[in-house]
Amino acid sequence: MEGQHSQGPHEHGDAARALAARHGNPAGLLPAALSRARAGTTAEPGQWAPQVAHTLGMPAAAGLGPATYFADLATPHAKRHVRVCTATACFATQGGRHLAQIERELGVPADGTDHKGETSLQTVRCLGYCYAGPAALDGTLPRTGTDLADQLAGRTPPRAPDIPVTDTTGDPVLLSGILAGRPAWDTWQHTLAHLRPEDVRREIAVSGLRGRGGAGFPVAAKWAAAGARPGTVLVANGDEGDPGSYADKLLMEQDPDRVLEGLALACYACGARRGIVLVRSEYPRALARLHQALAHAVADGHLADTDDTGDPKPVVEIAQGAGSYVAGEETALIARLEGARGCARPRPPYPTDRGLWGTPTVVNNVETLASVPWIIHHGGDRYARYGTSQESGTKLVCLSERFVRPGAFEVALGTPLRRIVTELAGGLKSGNLAVLQIGGPLGGFLTGDDLDIPLTSQALAARGAALGHAGIVAFDTDTDPAELLRHIWEFAAQESCGACSPCRIGTRQGLELATTGTTPRQPYERLARLMSEASLCAFGRRVPAAVRSLARAYGKELAGWDR
């Protein structure tokens, strides 16, 4: 997408598709093959990725591209591989000091190995234990708490509490299975027997359901854009990367059948015979639970095991991410599934016109799909009574470890933020509130004086924030504002996919300014404007806004960054 070339506007983004087509389309097998090759080796990608590609009949570059891009593939993996969370909620617990403690305890530098090559340490940005951080995965086994280094050293017993869940609606939608015990698949069977695809689409339109992955696009409009064309694919986006949010993790781990049922209903409504669930590699328990639930759903006849029949039941598969925040953006997610680097692609064409392997593709977030069975069972009108006239429905709000009562709360949209923070969460368990981050790294920061607003996209946008996944991370007055600023820019620089110059270069320059501690002046104002206006996707465009909201929340302590 950069440099001087004569390619058309979409040809560069389709390079992986063209390459795969020339080599018999084996690229769909490439992500899993690369992950298997990386497991247990500390070698650089150049020593093993080309051979993986050659085995599939593809050139070396096809393997080297993703192997040097995705964090899980680029980072060495020794026999013992530890992933430690350095994301915002874990940073908030101790100002990020837990990483240095773990490095000393294990004798391993971040993103490296010990001198014997027996233990490797990878920094990741969110493991979904924001309610109990700081957190790490020792292999696939979670460890959480302020004594994290001692747990990894074996001096204290491992701890990994389940996600606390609370319903505030009286009739939960997303927690209907977890708390109310409503069985999955009943709505699916009723739908197959009594409803047409257009009936399902109509109820979703009446409900006003919007995507819960951050963009908030009307679900009915996205389904209609796909047009029920032959070859349509439905992707459940479980690559929940917003630090502070673990709603998708909760649903995939504790109610995977409802996620699959929502995916099946969406496939039926869109005329899709194939569904895919993309799950973050940082969620090993969710991957295991979904694989188990999928096997049972096929055995019980809810889902098909082949698409060679005329049965309306879709074939569903589970795919695994490889460590990239931007790969949760729908075009980057599609690139990942095609075996390419997880970079955002220009739009148009939109995925609903030309998505996975060039077919119409609908990408819905896991939380979005988990709402669909309830809506179809109870009716769109009833769902629309939740929330406000502009934004209907419920949302899982995730609260971080700094609160008295952290956990996932299902609330109606429009619930006052002050009620969530003070009444439901109980305020901070120690210290005084300095700022709140809401909506992840692309969201924004609020102070205690900003809480008399409803939980809606519109109200948050008016305060320079965003709903996003609705994770809320609290920072007390012990947090150094300059260190928090540097943390935000570091996340941005490390997670930029690099597909466009404004974001790739801008995030690095922002990090340099934040690290030196100098007050930014006119050059930063130009940089922020360029990122906001010219970045390819929402990641680069939203970073300056998030920094601006942080600066406004702290006032004179971050003077010069509020541009």
Coordinates of C-alpha atoms in Angstrom, one line a residue:
M1 CA 0.0 0.0 0.0
E2 CA 3.0 2.2 0.1
G3 CA 5.7 3.4 -2.3
Q4 CA 5.6 4.0 -6.0
H5 CA 4.0 1.2 -8.0
S6 CA 1.5 0.7 -10.7
Q7 CA -0.8 -1.7 -9.0
G8 CA -4.4 -1.0 -8.7
P9 CA -5.9 0.1 -5.4
H10 CA -6.9 -3.5 -4.4
E11 CA -4.2 -5.6 -6.0
H12 CA -1.7 -5.2 -3.3
G13 CA -4.1 -6.2 -0.6
D14 CA -5.0 -9.3 -2.6
A15 CA -1.4 -10.5 -3.1
A16 CA -1.8 -13.3 -0.7
R17 CA -5.0 -14.5 -2.4
A18 CA -3.2 -14.4 -5.8
L19 CA -0.2 -16.3 -4.5
A20 CA -2.4 -18.9 -2.9
A21 CA -4.4 -19.4 -6.1
R22 CA -1.1 -20.0 -8.1
H23 CA 0.0 -22.7 -5.6
G24 CA -3.2 -24.6 -5.3
N25 CA -4.7 -22.5 -2.4
P26 CA -2.8 -24.2 0.5
A27 CA -2.5 -20.9 2.4
G28 CA -5.5 -21.8 4.6
L29 CA -3.3 -24.6 6.1
L30 CA -0.3 -22.2 6.6
P31 CA -1.3 -20.5 10.0
A32 CA -1.6 -23.8 11.8
A33 CA 1.5 -25.3 10.2
L34 CA 3.5 -22.3 11.2
S35 CA 2.2 -22.5 14.8
R36 CA 3.2 -26.2 15.0
A37 CA 6.7 -25.4 13.7
R38 CA 7.2 -22.6 16.2
A39 CA 6.2 -24.7 19.2
G40 CA 9.3 -25.7 21.2
T41 CA 12.0 -24.0 19.2
T42 CA 14.0 -20.9 20.0
A43 CA 15.3 -20.6 16.4
E44 CA 14.6 -17.5 14.4
P45 CA 11.8 -17.7 11.8
G46 CA 14.2 -17.7 9.0
Q47 CA 15.5 -21.1 10.1
W48 CA 12.1 -22.9 9.9
A49 CA 9.4 -20.7 8.3
P50 CA 10.6 -21.2 4.7
Q51 CA 10.6 -24.9 5.0
V52 CA 7.0 -24.8 6.3
A53 CA 6.0 -22.9 3.2
H54 CA 8.0 -25.2 0.9
T55 CA 6.2 -28.2 2.4
L56 CA 2.9 -26.7 1.3
G57 CA 4.2 -25.9 -2.1
M58 CA 4.6 -22.2 -1.5
P59 CA 7.6 -19.8 -1.8
A60 CA 9.7 -19.0 1.3
A61 CA 8.2 -15.5 1.5
A62 CA 4.7 -16.9 2.2
G63 CA 6.0 -18.4 5.4
L64 CA 8.4 -15.7 6.4
G65 CA 5.8 -12.9 6.1
P66 CA 3.4 -14.1 8.9
A67 CA 6.2 -15.8 10.9
T68 CA 8.0 -12.4 11.3
Y69 CA 4.8 -10.4 11.8
F70 CA 2.8 -12.3 14.5
A71 CA 4.2 -12.1 18.0
D72 CA 3.6 -15.8 18.7
L73 CA 5.6 -16.8 15.7
A74 CA 8.4 -14.2 15.9
T75 CA 9.1 -14.8 19.6
P76 CA 11.3 -17.8 20.6
H77 CA 9.5 -20.7 22.3
A78 CA 11.6 -22.9 24.7
K79 CA 10.4 -26.0 26.4
R80 CA 8.9 -23.8 29.1
H81 CA 7.2 -20.8 27.5
V82 CA 5.8 -18.1 29.8
R83 CA 3.6 -15.3 28.5
V84 CA 3.3 -12.3 30.8
C85 CA 0.6 -9.7 30.4
T86 CA 1.9 -6.1 30.1
A87 CA -1.4 -4.6 29.1
T88 CA -3.2 -1.7 30.7
A89 CA -5.1 -3.4 33.5
C90 CA -2.0 -5.4 34.6
F91 CA 0.1 -2.2 34.3
A92 CA -2.4 -0.4 36.6
T93 CA -1.8 -2.9 39.4
Q94 CA 1.8 -2.1 40.1
G95 CA 2.8 0.4 37.5
G96 CA 4.2 -2.4 35.3
R97 CA 6.9 -3.4 37.8
H98 CA 5.8 -7.1 37.7
L99 CA 7.6 -7.7 34.4
A100 CA 11.0 -6.8 35.8
Q101 CA 10.3 -9.0 38.8
I102 CA 9.5 -12.0 36.6
E103 CA 12.6 -11.3 34.4
R104 CA 14.8 -11.5 37.5
E105 CA 13.0 -14.5 39.0
L106 CA 13.2 -16.6 35.9
G107 CA 16.5 -15.3 34.6
V108 CA 15.0 -14.5 31.2
P109 CA 14.8 -11.2 29.4
A110 CA 11.5 -10.1 28.0
D111 CA 10.8 -11.7 24.6
G112 CA 14.0 -13.9 24.9
T113 CA 15.3 -17.1 26.5
D114 CA 17.5 -18.0 29.4
H115 CA 21.1 -18.8 28.7
K116 CA 20.4 -22.5 28.5
G117 CA 17.5 -22.1 26.1
E118 CA 15.1 -23.9 28.5
T119 CA 12.7 -21.1 29.4
S120 CA 11.3 -18.3 27.2
L121 CA 9.4 -15.2 28.2
Q122 CA 7.0 -13.5 25.9
T123 CA 5.3 -10.2 26.7
V124 CA 1.7 -10.1 25.5
R125 CA -1.0 -7.4 25.7
C126 CA -3.9 -8.9 27.5
L127 CA -4.6 -12.4 28.7
G128 CA -8.2 -11.6 29.8
Y129 CA -7.5 -11.8 33.5
C130 CA -7.9 -8.0 34.0
Y131 CA -10.1 -8.7 37.0
A132 CA -7.3 -10.4 38.9
G133 CA -4.0 -9.2 37.4
P134 CA -1.2 -9.0 36.9
A135 CA -1.4 -12.3 35.0
A136 CA 0.7 -14.8 33.1
L137 CA 0.3 -18.1 31.3
D138 CA 2.9 -20.8 32.1
G139 CA 2.4 -22.9 29.0
T140 CA -1.4 -22.9 29.0
L141 CA -1.8 -22.7 32.8
P142 CA -2.9 -19.2 34.1
R143 CA -1.3 -17.5 37.1
T144 CA -2.6 -14.2 38.6
G145 CA -2.0 -11.9 41.5
T146 CA 0.5 -9.5 43.0
D147 CA 2.8 -12.4 43.9
L148 CA 2.9 -13.5 40.2
A149 CA 6.7 -13.8 40.2
D150 CA 6.6 -16.1 43.3
Q151 CA 3.9 -18.3 41.7
L152 CA 6.0 -18.7 38.5
A153 CA 9.0 -19.6 40.7
G154 CA 7.0 -22.2 42.6
R155 CA 7.2 -20.5 46.0
T156 CA 3.5 -19.8 46.3
P157 CA 0.5 -21.8 45.0
P158 CA -0.9 -20.8 41.6
R159 CA -4.1 -18.8 41.5
A160 CA -6.4 -18.1 38.6
P161 CA -10.0 -17.2 39.8
D162 CA -12.9 -17.6 37.5
I163 CA -14.5 -14.4 36.2
P164 CA -17.1 -12.9 38.6
V165 CA -20.3 -12.3 36.8
T166 CA -23.4 -10.2 37.7
D167 CA -26.6 -9.4 36.0
T168 CA -28.2 -6.1 36.6
T169 CA -31.1 -6.4 34.2
G170 CA -33.4 -8.9 35.9
D171 CA -33.7 -10.9 32.6
P172 CA -30.1 -11.4 31.2
V173 CA -29.5 -11.7 27.5
L174 CA -25.8 -12.5 27.4
L175 CA -25.7 -14.2 30.8
S176 CA -28.9 -16.2 30.1
G177 CA -27.0 -19.5 30.0
I178 CA -24.3 -18.7 32.6
L179 CA -26.6 -17.3 35.3
A180 CA -30.2 -18.2 34.2
G181 CA -29.4 -21.7 33.0
R182 CA -31.2 -21.4 29.7
P183 CA -30.1 -24.3 27.4
A184 CA -28.5 -23.6 24.1
W185 CA -29.7 -24.9 20.7
D186 CA -33.4 -24.8 21.5
T187 CA -33.8 -21.6 19.5
W188 CA -31.8 -23.0 16.6
Q189 CA -34.0 -26.1 16.4
H190 CA -37.2 -24.0 16.5
T191 CA -35.8 -21.7 13.8
L192 CA -35.0 -24.5 11.4
A193 CA -38.5 -25.9 11.9
H194 CA -40.6 -22.7 11.8
L195 CA -38.7 -19.6 10.6
R196 CA -37.3 -18.5 7.3
P197 CA -34.0 -16.6 7.0
E198 CA -35.8 -13.4 6.3
D199 CA -37.7 -13.9 9.6
V200 CA -34.4 -14.0 11.5
R201 CA -33.1 -10.9 9.7
R202 CA -36.3 -9.0 10.5
E203 CA -36.1 -9.7 14.2
I204 CA -32.5 -8.6 14.3
A205 CA -33.5 -5.4 12.5
V206 CA -36.3 -4.7 14.9
S207 CA -34.0 -5.3 17.9
G208 CA -31.6 -2.6 16.8
L209 CA -28.7 -4.8 17.7
R210 CA -25.3 -3.2 16.9
G211 CA -21.9 -4.8 16.7
R212 CA -20.3 -5.2 20.2
G213 CA -16.7 -5.4 18.9
G214 CA -16.1 -1.6 18.9
A215 CA -17.4 -0.2 15.7
G216 CA -21.1 -0.4 16.6
F217 CA -22.4 -1.1 13.1
P218 CA -26.0 -2.2 12.8
V219 CA -26.0 -6.0 12.5
A220 CA -29.0 -6.2 10.2
A221 CA -27.4 -3.8 7.8
K222 CA -24.2 -5.8 7.7
W223 CA -26.2 -9.0 7.1
A224 CA -28.2 -7.3 4.3
A225 CA -25.0 -6.1 2.6
A226 CA -23.8 -9.7 2.2
G227 CA -27.1 -10.3 0.2
A228 CA -27.3 -14.0 1.0
R229 CA -25.1 -14.6 -2.0
P230 CA -23.7 -18.1 -2.8
G231 CA -20.4 -18.8 -1.0
T232 CA -21.0 -16.4 1.9
V233 CA -18.9 -17.0 4.9
L234 CA -19.7 -16.0 8.5
V235 CA -16.8 -15.3 10.9
A236 CA -17.2 -15.0 14.6
N237 CA -14.5 -12.6 15.8
G238 CA -13.1 -13.9 19.1
D239 CA -9.9 -12.0 18.8
E240 CA -10.8 -9.8 21.7
G241 CA -7.7 -7.7 22.1
D242 CA -8.8 -4.6 24.0
P243 CA -6.9 -4.5 27.3
G244 CA -9.4 -4.4 30.0
S245 CA -12.1 -6.4 28.3
Y246 CA -12.8 -10.1 28.8
A247 CA -16.4 -10.4 27.8
D248 CA -15.7 -12.6 24.8
K249 CA -13.4 -14.8 26.9
L250 CA -16.2 -15.2 29.4
L251 CA -18.7 -16.3 26.8
M252 CA -16.4 -18.6 24.9
E253 CA -15.2 -20.3 28.1
Q254 CA -18.4 -20.5 30.1
D255 CA -21.1 -20.6 27.4
P256 CA -19.5 -21.8 24.1
D257 CA -22.7 -23.5 22.9
R258 CA -24.5 -20.2 22.8
V259 CA -21.7 -18.6 20.8
L260 CA -22.0 -21.5 18.3
E261 CA -25.8 -21.3 18.3
G262 CA -25.6 -17.5 17.5
L263 CA -23.1 -18.2 14.7
A264 CA -25.4 -20.9 13.3
L265 CA -28.4 -18.5 13.4
A266 CA -26.3 -15.8 11.6
C267 CA -25.2 -18.3 9.0
Y268 CA -28.9 -19.2 8.4
A269 CA -29.9 -15.6 8.1
C270 CA -27.1 -14.8 5.7
G271 CA -27.3 -18.0 3.6
A272 CA -23.8 -19.0 4.7
R273 CA -22.9 -22.7 4.6
R274 CA -19.6 -22.1 6.4
G275 CA -18.8 -20.5 9.7
I276 CA -15.4 -19.8 11.4
V277 CA -14.6 -18.8 15.0
L278 CA -11.3 -17.0 15.3
V279 CA -10.0 -17.2 18.9
R280 CA -7.0 -15.4 20.4
S281 CA -4.1 -17.7 21.1
E282 CA -4.0 -16.0 24.5
Y283 CA -7.2 -17.7 25.4
P284 CA -6.3 -21.4 25.5
R285 CA -9.2 -22.4 27.8
A286 CA -11.6 -20.7 25.3
L287 CA -10.1 -22.6 22.5
A288 CA -10.4 -25.9 24.3
R289 CA -14.0 -25.3 25.4
L290 CA -15.1 -24.3 21.8
H291 CA -13.5 -27.3 20.3
Q292 CA -15.3 -29.5 22.8
A293 CA -18.6 -27.7 22.2
L294 CA -18.2 -27.9 18.4
A295 CA -17.6 -31.7 18.6
H296 CA -20.8 -32.2 20.7
A297 CA -22.8 -29.9 18.4
V298 CA -21.8 -31.9 15.3
A299 CA -22.5 -35.2 17.1
D300 CA -25.9 -34.0 18.3
G301 CA -26.8 -32.9 14.7
H302 CA -27.0 -29.2 15.4
L303 CA -24.1 -28.5 13.0
A304 CA -23.0 -30.3 9.8
D305 CA -19.7 -32.1 9.4
T306 CA -19.6 -31.5 5.7
D307 CA -21.0 -28.9 3.3
D308 CA -21.7 -31.4 0.5
T309 CA -25.3 -31.8 1.5
G310 CA -28.4 -29.5 1.0
D311 CA -28.8 -29.3 4.8
P312 CA -29.1 -25.7 6.0
K313 CA -26.9 -26.5 9.0
P314 CA -23.5 -24.9 8.5
V315 CA -20.1 -26.4 8.8
V316 CA -18.1 -24.6 11.5
E317 CA -14.4 -24.6 12.2
I318 CA -12.2 -23.1 15.0
A319 CA -9.2 -21.0 14.0
Q320 CA -6.5 -19.7 16.3
G321 CA -4.9 -16.2 16.3
A322 CA -1.2 -15.7 16.7
G323 CA -0.7 -12.5 18.8
S324 CA -1.7 -9.3 17.0
Y325 CA -4.0 -6.5 18.2
V326 CA -4.8 -5.1 14.8
A327 CA -5.6 -8.6 13.5
G328 CA -8.9 -8.2 15.3
E329 CA -9.9 -5.6 12.7
E330 CA -12.1 -7.4 10.2
T331 CA -10.0 -7.0 7.1
A332 CA -6.8 -7.9 9.0
L333 CA -8.6 -10.9 10.5
I334 CA -9.5 -12.1 7.1
A335 CA -5.8 -11.7 6.0
R336 CA -4.8 -13.9 9.0
L337 CA -7.3 -16.6 8.0
E338 CA -5.9 -16.5 4.4
G339 CA -2.4 -17.2 5.8
A340 CA -1.0 -13.6 5.3
R341 CA 0.3 -11.0 7.7
G342 CA -2.6 -9.6 9.8
C343 CA -2.5 -6.1 8.2
A344 CA -5.6 -4.0 7.6
R345 CA -6.7 -3.7 4.0
P346 CA -8.1 -0.7 2.1
R347 CA -11.9 -0.5 1.9
P348 CA -13.7 -0.7 -0.5
P349 CA -14.2 -3.5 -1.4
Y350 CA -15.8 -4.3 2.0
P351 CA -15.7 -7.8 3.3
T352 CA -19.4 -8.3 2.7
D353 CA -18.6 -7.9 -1.0
R354 CA -15.1 -9.4 -1.2
G355 CA -13.9 -11.0 2.0
L356 CA -12.3 -14.3 2.8
W357 CA -10.8 -15.7 -0.5
G358 CA -12.8 -13.1 -2.4
T359 CA -16.2 -14.4 -1.2
P360 CA -18.9 -12.3 0.6
T361 CA -17.9 -12.4 4.3
V362 CA -19.8 -11.3 7.4
V363 CA -17.6 -10.7 10.5
N364 CA -19.5 -10.4 13.8
N365 CA -18.0 -10.2 17.2
V366 CA -18.6 -13.1 19.7
E367 CA -20.6 -11.0 22.1
T368 CA -22.8 -9.8 19.2
L369 CA -23.5 -13.4 18.1
A370 CA -24.2 -14.5 21.7
S371 CA -27.1 -12.0 21.8
V372 CA -28.8 -13.5 18.7
P373 CA -30.4 -16.6 20.2
W374 CA -32.1 -14.6 23.0
I375 CA -33.4 -12.1 20.4
I376 CA -34.8 -14.7 18.1
H377 CA -36.4 -16.6 21.1
H378 CA -38.0 -13.5 22.8
G379 CA -38.4 -11.2 19.8
G380 CA -36.7 -8.1 18.6
D381 CA -39.2 -5.8 20.2
R382 CA -38.4 -7.1 23.7
Y383 CA -34.7 -6.7 23.1
A384 CA -35.2 -3.1 21.9
R385 CA -36.8 -2.2 25.3
Y386 CA -33.4 -2.5 26.8
G387 CA -31.1 0.5 26.5
T388 CA -32.1 3.9 25.0
S389 CA -34.1 4.9 21.9
Q390 CA -30.8 5.4 20.0
E391 CA -28.8 2.5 21.3
S392 CA -30.8 -0.6 22.3
G393 CA -29.8 -3.7 24.2
T394 CA -27.4 -4.8 26.9
K395 CA -23.6 -4.9 27.2
L396 CA -21.1 -6.8 29.2
V397 CA -19.0 -4.2 31.1
C398 CA -15.7 -5.6 32.4
L399 CA -14.2 -4.0 35.5
S400 CA -10.5 -4.2 36.3
E401 CA -8.7 -5.5 39.4
R402 CA -8.4 -2.0 41.1
F403 CA -12.2 -2.1 41.9
V404 CA -13.7 -3.5 45.1
R405 CA -15.9 -5.7 43.0
P406 CA -14.2 -6.4 39.6
G407 CA -15.8 -8.7 37.1
A408 CA -18.3 -8.8 34.2
F409 CA -21.6 -7.0 34.7
E410 CA -24.4 -7.2 32.2
V411 CA -26.1 -3.8 32.1
A412 CA -28.6 -2.1 29.8
L413 CA -27.0 0.5 27.5
G414 CA -27.7 3.9 29.0
T415 CA -26.9 2.9 32.6
P416 CA -25.1 5.8 34.3
L417 CA -21.4 5.4 34.5
R418 CA -21.4 6.6 38.1
R419 CA -23.7 3.7 39.1
I420 CA -21.4 1.2 37.4
V421 CA -18.2 2.6 39.0
T422 CA -19.5 3.4 42.5
E423 CA -22.5 1.2 43.1
L424 CA -21.8 -2.0 41.1
A425 CA -18.0 -1.9 41.3
G426 CA -17.9 -0.4 44.8
G427 CA -15.3 2.2 43.9
L428 CA -11.6 1.6 44.2
K429 CA -10.4 -1.0 46.8
S430 CA -7.5 1.3 47.8
G431 CA -6.3 4.8 47.0
N432 CA -8.1 7.5 45.2
L433 CA -9.3 7.5 41.6
A434 CA -7.2 9.4 39.2
V435 CA -8.6 8.4 35.8
L436 CA -10.6 5.6 34.1
Q437 CA -9.8 4.2 30.7
I438 CA -13.0 3.0 28.9
G439 CA -13.1 1.1 25.6
G440 CA -9.5 -0.1 25.4
P441 CA -6.6 1.6 23.7
L442 CA -8.9 3.2 21.1
G443 CA -11.3 4.4 23.7
G444 CA -10.4 7.2 26.1
F445 CA -9.9 8.4 29.6
L446 CA -12.3 10.0 32.0
T447 CA -12.0 11.5 35.5
G448 CA -14.3 11.2 38.4
D449 CA -16.1 14.4 37.3
D450 CA -17.0 12.8 34.0
L451 CA -19.1 9.9 35.3
D452 CA -22.6 11.6 35.2
I453 CA -23.2 10.3 31.7
P454 CA -24.9 7.3 30.4
L455 CA -23.1 4.3 29.0
T456 CA -23.7 5.0 25.3
S457 CA -21.5 5.5 22.3
Q458 CA -22.9 9.0 21.8
A459 CA -22.4 10.2 25.3
L460 CA -18.8 8.8 25.5
A461 CA -17.9 10.3 22.2
A462 CA -19.0 13.7 23.5
R463 CA -16.4 13.3 26.3
G464 CA -13.6 12.2 23.8
A465 CA -14.0 8.5 24.7
A466 CA -15.5 5.5 23.0
L467 CA -17.6 2.5 24.1
G468 CA -15.4 -0.1 22.4
H469 CA -15.6 -3.5 24.2
A470 CA -16.7 -1.5 27.3
G471 CA -13.8 -2.6 29.5
I472 CA -13.2 -0.1 32.3
V473 CA -9.7 0.1 33.8
A474 CA -9.1 2.2 36.9
F475 CA -5.9 4.1 37.8
D476 CA -5.3 5.4 41.3
T477 CA -3.3 8.5 42.2
D478 CA -0.2 6.4 42.7
T479 CA 0.0 6.0 38.9
D480 CA 2.7 8.2 37.2
P481 CA 0.9 10.1 34.4
A482 CA 4.0 10.2 32.3
E483 CA 4.5 6.5 32.6
L484 CA 0.9 5.9 31.7
L485 CA 1.4 8.1 28.6
R486 CA 4.5 6.2 27.6
H487 CA 2.6 2.9 28.2
I488 CA -0.1 4.0 25.7
W489 CA 2.4 5.0 23.0
E490 CA 4.4 1.8 23.6
F491 CA 1.3 -0.3 23.0
A492 CA 0.5 1.7 19.9
A493 CA 4.0 1.4 18.5
Q494 CA 4.3 -2.4 19.2
E495 CA 0.8 -3.2 17.9
S496 CA 0.7 -1.1 14.7
C497 CA 0.5 -3.5 11.8
G498 CA 2.8 -1.2 9.8
A499 CA 0.6 -1.3 6.7
C500 CA 0.5 2.5 6.4
S501 CA 3.1 5.1 7.0
P502 CA 1.0 7.5 9.2
C503 CA 0.5 4.9 11.9
R504 CA 3.7 3.0 11.5
I505 CA 6.0 6.1 11.8
G506 CA 3.6 8.2 13.9
T507 CA 3.4 5.7 16.7
R508 CA 7.1 5.3 16.9
Q509 CA 7.6 9.1 16.9
G510 CA 4.9 9.4 19.6
L511 CA 6.7 6.8 21.7
E512 CA 10.1 8.7 21.3
L513 CA 8.5 11.9 22.5
A514 CA 6.8 10.2 25.4
T515 CA 10.0 8.4 26.4
T516 CA 12.2 11.6 26.4
G517 CA 9.6 13.4 28.6
T518 CA 9.7 16.5 26.5
T519 CA 6.6 18.7 26.0
P520 CA 5.5 18.2 22.4
R521 CA 5.0 21.3 20.4
Q522 CA 4.0 22.0 16.7
P523 CA 5.7 18.9 15.2
Y524 CA 3.5 16.7 17.4
E525 CA 0.4 18.6 16.5
R526 CA 1.1 17.8 12.8
L527 CA 1.9 14.2 13.6
A528 CA -1.4 13.7 15.5
R529 CA -3.4 15.3 12.7
L530 CA -1.7 13.1 10.1
M531 CA -2.4 10.0 12.1
S532 CA -6.0 10.9 12.7
E533 CA -6.8 11.8 9.1
A534 CA -4.6 9.5 7.0
S535 CA -4.2 6.2 8.8
L536 CA -5.6 3.2 7.0
C537 CA -7.8 1.8 9.9
A538 CA -9.3 2.9 13.2
F539 CA -6.2 2.0 15.1
G540 CA -4.0 4.7 13.8
R541 CA -6.8 7.2 13.6
R542 CA -7.9 6.7 17.2
V543 CA -4.5 6.7 19.0
P544 CA -4.1 10.5 19.0
A545 CA -7.7 10.9 20.4
A546 CA -6.9 8.5 23.2
V547 CA -3.7 10.4 24.1
R548 CA -5.6 13.7 23.9
S549 CA -8.3 12.4 26.3
L550 CA -5.5 11.2 28.7
A551 CA -3.9 14.6 28.6
R552 CA -7.2 16.4 29.3
A553 CA -7.9 14.1 32.2
Y554 CA -4.6 14.8 33.9
G555 CA -4.5 18.5 32.9
K556 CA -1.2 20.4 33.4
E557 CA 0.7 17.2 34.3
L558 CA 0.6 16.2 30.6
A559 CA 0.5 19.7 29.1
G560 CA 1.1 19.8 25.4
W561 CA -0.4 16.4 24.6
D562 CA -4.0 17.6 24.5
R563 CA -3.9 18.4 20.7

